[in-house]
Short mmCIF file of C-alpha atoms and ligand atoms in Angstrom, two decimals:
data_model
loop_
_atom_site.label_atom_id
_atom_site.label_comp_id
_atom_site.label_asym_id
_atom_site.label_seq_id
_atom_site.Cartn_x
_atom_site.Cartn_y
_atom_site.Cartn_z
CA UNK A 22 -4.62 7.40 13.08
CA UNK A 23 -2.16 8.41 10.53
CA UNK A 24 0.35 5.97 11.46
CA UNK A 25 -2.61 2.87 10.36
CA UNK A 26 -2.88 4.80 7.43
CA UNK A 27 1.00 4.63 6.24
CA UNK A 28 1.14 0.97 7.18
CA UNK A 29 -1.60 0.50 4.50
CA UNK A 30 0.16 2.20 2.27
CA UNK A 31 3.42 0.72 2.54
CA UNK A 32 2.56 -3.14 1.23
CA UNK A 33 2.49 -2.36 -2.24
CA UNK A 34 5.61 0.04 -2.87
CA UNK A 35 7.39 -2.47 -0.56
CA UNK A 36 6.68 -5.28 -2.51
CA UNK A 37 7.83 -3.45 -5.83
CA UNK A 38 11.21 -2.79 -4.09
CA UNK A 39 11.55 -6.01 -2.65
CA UNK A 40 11.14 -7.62 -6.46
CA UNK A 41 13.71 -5.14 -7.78
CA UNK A 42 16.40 -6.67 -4.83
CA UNK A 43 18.88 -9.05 -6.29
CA UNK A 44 19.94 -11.59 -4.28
CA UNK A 45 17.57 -12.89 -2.79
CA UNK A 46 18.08 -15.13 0.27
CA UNK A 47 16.29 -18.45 0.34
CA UNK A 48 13.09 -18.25 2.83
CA UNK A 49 13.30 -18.70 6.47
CA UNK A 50 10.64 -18.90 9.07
CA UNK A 51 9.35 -15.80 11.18
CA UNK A 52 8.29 -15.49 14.64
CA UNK A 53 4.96 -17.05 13.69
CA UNK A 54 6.46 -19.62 12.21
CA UNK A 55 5.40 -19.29 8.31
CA UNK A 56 7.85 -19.13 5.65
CA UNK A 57 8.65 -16.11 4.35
CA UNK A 58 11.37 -14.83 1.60
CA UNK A 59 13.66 -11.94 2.79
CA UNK A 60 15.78 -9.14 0.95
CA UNK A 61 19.40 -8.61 1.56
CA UNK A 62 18.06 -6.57 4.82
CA UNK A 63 15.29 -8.76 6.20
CA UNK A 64 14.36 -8.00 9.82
CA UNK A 65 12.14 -10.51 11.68
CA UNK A 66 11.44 -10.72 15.45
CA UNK A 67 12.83 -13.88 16.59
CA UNK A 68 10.06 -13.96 19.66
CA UNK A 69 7.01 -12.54 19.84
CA UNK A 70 7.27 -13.29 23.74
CA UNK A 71 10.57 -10.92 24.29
CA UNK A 72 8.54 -7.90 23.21
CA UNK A 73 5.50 -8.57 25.95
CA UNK A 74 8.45 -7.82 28.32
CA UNK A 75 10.08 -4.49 26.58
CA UNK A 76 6.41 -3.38 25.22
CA UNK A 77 2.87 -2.65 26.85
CA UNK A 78 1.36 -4.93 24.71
CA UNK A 79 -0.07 -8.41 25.22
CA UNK A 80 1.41 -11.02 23.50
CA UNK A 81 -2.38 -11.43 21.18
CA UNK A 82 -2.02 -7.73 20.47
CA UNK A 83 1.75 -8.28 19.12
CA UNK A 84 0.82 -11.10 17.45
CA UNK A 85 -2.07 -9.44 15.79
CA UNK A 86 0.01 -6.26 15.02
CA UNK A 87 2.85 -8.16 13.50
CA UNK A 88 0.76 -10.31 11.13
CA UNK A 89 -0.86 -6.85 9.40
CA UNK A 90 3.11 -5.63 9.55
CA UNK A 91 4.47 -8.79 8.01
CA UNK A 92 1.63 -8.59 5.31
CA UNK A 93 1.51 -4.80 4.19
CA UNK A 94 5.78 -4.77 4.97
CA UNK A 95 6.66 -7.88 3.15
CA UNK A 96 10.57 -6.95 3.87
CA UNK A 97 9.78 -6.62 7.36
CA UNK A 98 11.03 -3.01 7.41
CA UNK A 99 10.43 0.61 5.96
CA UNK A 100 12.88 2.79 4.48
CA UNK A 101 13.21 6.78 4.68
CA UNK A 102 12.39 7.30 1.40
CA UNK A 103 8.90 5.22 1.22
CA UNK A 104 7.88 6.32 4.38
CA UNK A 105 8.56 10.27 2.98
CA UNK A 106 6.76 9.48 0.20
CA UNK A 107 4.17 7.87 2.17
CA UNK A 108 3.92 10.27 4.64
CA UNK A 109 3.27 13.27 2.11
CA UNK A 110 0.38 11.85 0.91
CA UNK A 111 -0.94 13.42 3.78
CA UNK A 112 -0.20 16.59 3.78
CA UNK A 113 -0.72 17.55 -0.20
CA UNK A 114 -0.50 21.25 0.41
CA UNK A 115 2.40 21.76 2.48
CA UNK A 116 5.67 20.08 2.70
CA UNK A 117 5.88 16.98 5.02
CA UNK A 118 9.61 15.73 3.80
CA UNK A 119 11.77 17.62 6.45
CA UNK A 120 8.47 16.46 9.46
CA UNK A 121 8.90 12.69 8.15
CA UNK A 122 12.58 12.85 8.43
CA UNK A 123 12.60 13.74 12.07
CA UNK A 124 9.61 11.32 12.76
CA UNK A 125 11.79 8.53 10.95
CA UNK A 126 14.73 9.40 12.52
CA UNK A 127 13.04 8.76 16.40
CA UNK A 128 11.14 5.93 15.00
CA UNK A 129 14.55 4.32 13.93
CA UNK A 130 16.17 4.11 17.41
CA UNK A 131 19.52 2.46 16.86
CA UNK A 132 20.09 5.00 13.60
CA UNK A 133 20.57 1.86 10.97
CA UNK A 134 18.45 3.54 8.40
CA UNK A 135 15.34 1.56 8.34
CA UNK A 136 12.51 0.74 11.15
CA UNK A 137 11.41 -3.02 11.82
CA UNK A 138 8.57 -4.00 13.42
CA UNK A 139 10.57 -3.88 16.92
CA UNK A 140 11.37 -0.11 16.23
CA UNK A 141 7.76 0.67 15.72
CA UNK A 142 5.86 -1.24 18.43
CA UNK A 143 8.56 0.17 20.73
CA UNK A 144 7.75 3.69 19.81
CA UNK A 145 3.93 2.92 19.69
CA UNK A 146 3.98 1.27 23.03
CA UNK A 147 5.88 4.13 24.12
CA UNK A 148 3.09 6.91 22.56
CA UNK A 149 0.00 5.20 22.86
CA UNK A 150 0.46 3.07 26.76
CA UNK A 151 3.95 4.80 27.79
CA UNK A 152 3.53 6.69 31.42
CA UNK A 153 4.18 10.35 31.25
CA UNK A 154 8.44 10.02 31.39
CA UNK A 155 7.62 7.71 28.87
CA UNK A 156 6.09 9.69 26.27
CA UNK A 157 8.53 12.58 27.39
CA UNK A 158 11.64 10.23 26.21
CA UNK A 159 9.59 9.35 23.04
CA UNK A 160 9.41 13.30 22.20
CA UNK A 161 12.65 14.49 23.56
CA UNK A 162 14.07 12.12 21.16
CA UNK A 163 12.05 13.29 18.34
CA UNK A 164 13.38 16.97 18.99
CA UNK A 165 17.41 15.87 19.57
CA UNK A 166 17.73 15.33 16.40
CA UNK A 167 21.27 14.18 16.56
CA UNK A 168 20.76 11.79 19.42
CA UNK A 169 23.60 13.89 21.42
CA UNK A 170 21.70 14.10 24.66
CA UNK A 171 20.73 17.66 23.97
CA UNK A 172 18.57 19.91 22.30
CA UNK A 173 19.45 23.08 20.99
CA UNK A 174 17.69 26.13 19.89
CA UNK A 175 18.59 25.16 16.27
CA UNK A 176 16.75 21.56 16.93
CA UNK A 177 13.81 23.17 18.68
CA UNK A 178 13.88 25.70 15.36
CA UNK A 179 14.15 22.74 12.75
CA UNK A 180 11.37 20.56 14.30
CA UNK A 181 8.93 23.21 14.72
CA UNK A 182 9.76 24.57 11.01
CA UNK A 183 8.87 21.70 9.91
CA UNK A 184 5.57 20.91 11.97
CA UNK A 185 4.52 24.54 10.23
CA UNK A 186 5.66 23.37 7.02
CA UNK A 187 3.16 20.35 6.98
CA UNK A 188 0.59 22.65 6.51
CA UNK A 189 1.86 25.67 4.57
CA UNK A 190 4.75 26.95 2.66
CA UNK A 191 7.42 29.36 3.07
CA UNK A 192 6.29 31.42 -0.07
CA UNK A 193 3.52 31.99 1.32
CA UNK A 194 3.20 34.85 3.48
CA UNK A 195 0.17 34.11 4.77
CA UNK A 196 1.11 31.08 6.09
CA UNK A 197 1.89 30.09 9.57
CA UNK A 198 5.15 28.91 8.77
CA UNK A 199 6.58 32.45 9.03
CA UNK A 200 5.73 32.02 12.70
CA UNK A 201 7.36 29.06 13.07
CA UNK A 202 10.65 31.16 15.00
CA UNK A 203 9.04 32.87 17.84
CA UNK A 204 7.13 29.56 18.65
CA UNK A 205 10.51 27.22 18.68
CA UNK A 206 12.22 29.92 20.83
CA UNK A 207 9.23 31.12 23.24
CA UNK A 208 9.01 27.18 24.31
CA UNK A 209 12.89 26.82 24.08
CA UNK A 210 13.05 29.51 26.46
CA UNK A 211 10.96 27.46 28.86
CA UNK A 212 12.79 24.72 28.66
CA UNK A 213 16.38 25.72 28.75
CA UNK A 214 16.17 26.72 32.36
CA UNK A 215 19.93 27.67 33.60
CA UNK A 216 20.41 29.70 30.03
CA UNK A 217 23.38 27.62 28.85
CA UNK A 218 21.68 27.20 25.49
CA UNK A 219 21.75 23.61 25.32
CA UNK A 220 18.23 21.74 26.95
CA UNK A 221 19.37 18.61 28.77
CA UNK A 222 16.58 15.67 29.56
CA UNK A 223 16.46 16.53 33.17
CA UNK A 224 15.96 20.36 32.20
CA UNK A 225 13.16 18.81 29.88
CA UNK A 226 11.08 16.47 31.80
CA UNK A 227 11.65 19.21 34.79
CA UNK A 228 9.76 21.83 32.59
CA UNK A 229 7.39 20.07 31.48
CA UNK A 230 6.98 18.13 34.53
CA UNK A 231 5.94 21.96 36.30
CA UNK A 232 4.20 23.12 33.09
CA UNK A 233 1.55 21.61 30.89
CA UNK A 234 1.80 24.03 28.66
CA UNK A 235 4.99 23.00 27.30
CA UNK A 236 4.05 19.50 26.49
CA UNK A 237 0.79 21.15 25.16
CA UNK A 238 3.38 23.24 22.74
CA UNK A 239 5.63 20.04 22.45
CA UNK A 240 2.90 18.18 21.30
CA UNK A 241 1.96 20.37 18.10
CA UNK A 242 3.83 17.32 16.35
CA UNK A 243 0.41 15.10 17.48
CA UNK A 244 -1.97 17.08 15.15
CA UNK A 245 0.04 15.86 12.35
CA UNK A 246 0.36 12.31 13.73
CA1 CA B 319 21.01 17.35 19.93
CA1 CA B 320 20.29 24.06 29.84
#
């Protein structure tokens, strides 16, 4: 999966940017107990335990998963900017900056500009062992982009745009991109089912609920997950 993929890549332009921070605080001991030196932003789990309640993971999977975060994420979190540059590894011939944005900006729940390893197990636990609702909150957050409680046709525009654009480019005329516009408002349409222009999350889990075809159309984000 792609996500494995960024982790790996993350350890080594972390640990340039962590060198680079001035300031330093002196070391203090994670949730596993070793010693570890933070940054002026340094985000550890206190418990390991706390998360086997909000997560559907076992406390040996957590443990496991936050020993290969600690070690590729020295700082303990990710920043837009690395994961962009991450992420468009991925996606050479298209434009993934505007896709890993919107990813970044549902990954980092409580908006404070960078994810910790609570931010991402959440959202994993959420994707990969959530019940339906579950993964429907997960992607209904992805598409209100700004965390209002709504989305809009201009939302549902934006995120599709820039599913298309992983793959092509808007010079190109060829490309699927320049599709992008009847897709966002053919499954907007769907979802926005009194008209009023504005999709709330009972209208959404409703339509989706009745209709696997709109999660199927939702879900275009997966192929590039
Ligand atoms: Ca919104
Ligand atoms: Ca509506």
């Amino acid at each position: 999966m792609l996500l494995a993929g960024v982790r790996r890549r993350m350890s080594v332009r972390i640990q340039k940017s962590i060198q680079n921070i001035p300031g330093r605080r002196k070391s203090q001991e994670d949730a596993e107990g070793d010693e570890v030196e933070y940054g002026p932003i340094r985000y550890v789990p206190h418990s390991l335990s706390s998360l086997t309640q909000t997560t559907k993971f076992t406390k040996e999977e957590l443990k496991s998963m936050y020993r290969t975060f600690k070690n590729e994420c020295p700082s303990g979190v990710v920043y837009e900017d690395t994961f962009k540059s991450i992420y468009s590894q991925f996606f050479p011939s298209g434009d993934s900056n505007m896709y890993a944005h919107y990813l970044f900006n549902a990954f980092d729940d409580n908006q404070e500009g960078y994810i910790c390893f609570e931010d991402f197990v959440m959202s994993l636990s959420s994707l990969l062992r959530g019940k339906f609702e579950e993964k429907l909150q997960w992607i209904f957050k992805l598409y209100d982009i700004n965390h209002d409680g709504f989305i809009t046709k201009e939302e549902m525009q934006d995120i599709v745009k820039s599913v298309y654009s992983l793959t092509g480019s808007e010079d190109d005329e060829s490309s699927p991109v320049y599709s992008y516009m009847e897709h966002a408002n053919r499954v907007f349409r769907k979802l926005d089912q009194n008209n009023d222009g504005y999709v709330t999350y009972p209208e959404f889990v409703e339509a989706c609920s009745r209709d696997p075809t709109v999660v199927a159309s939702l879900k275009v984000f997966e192929t590039a997950f």
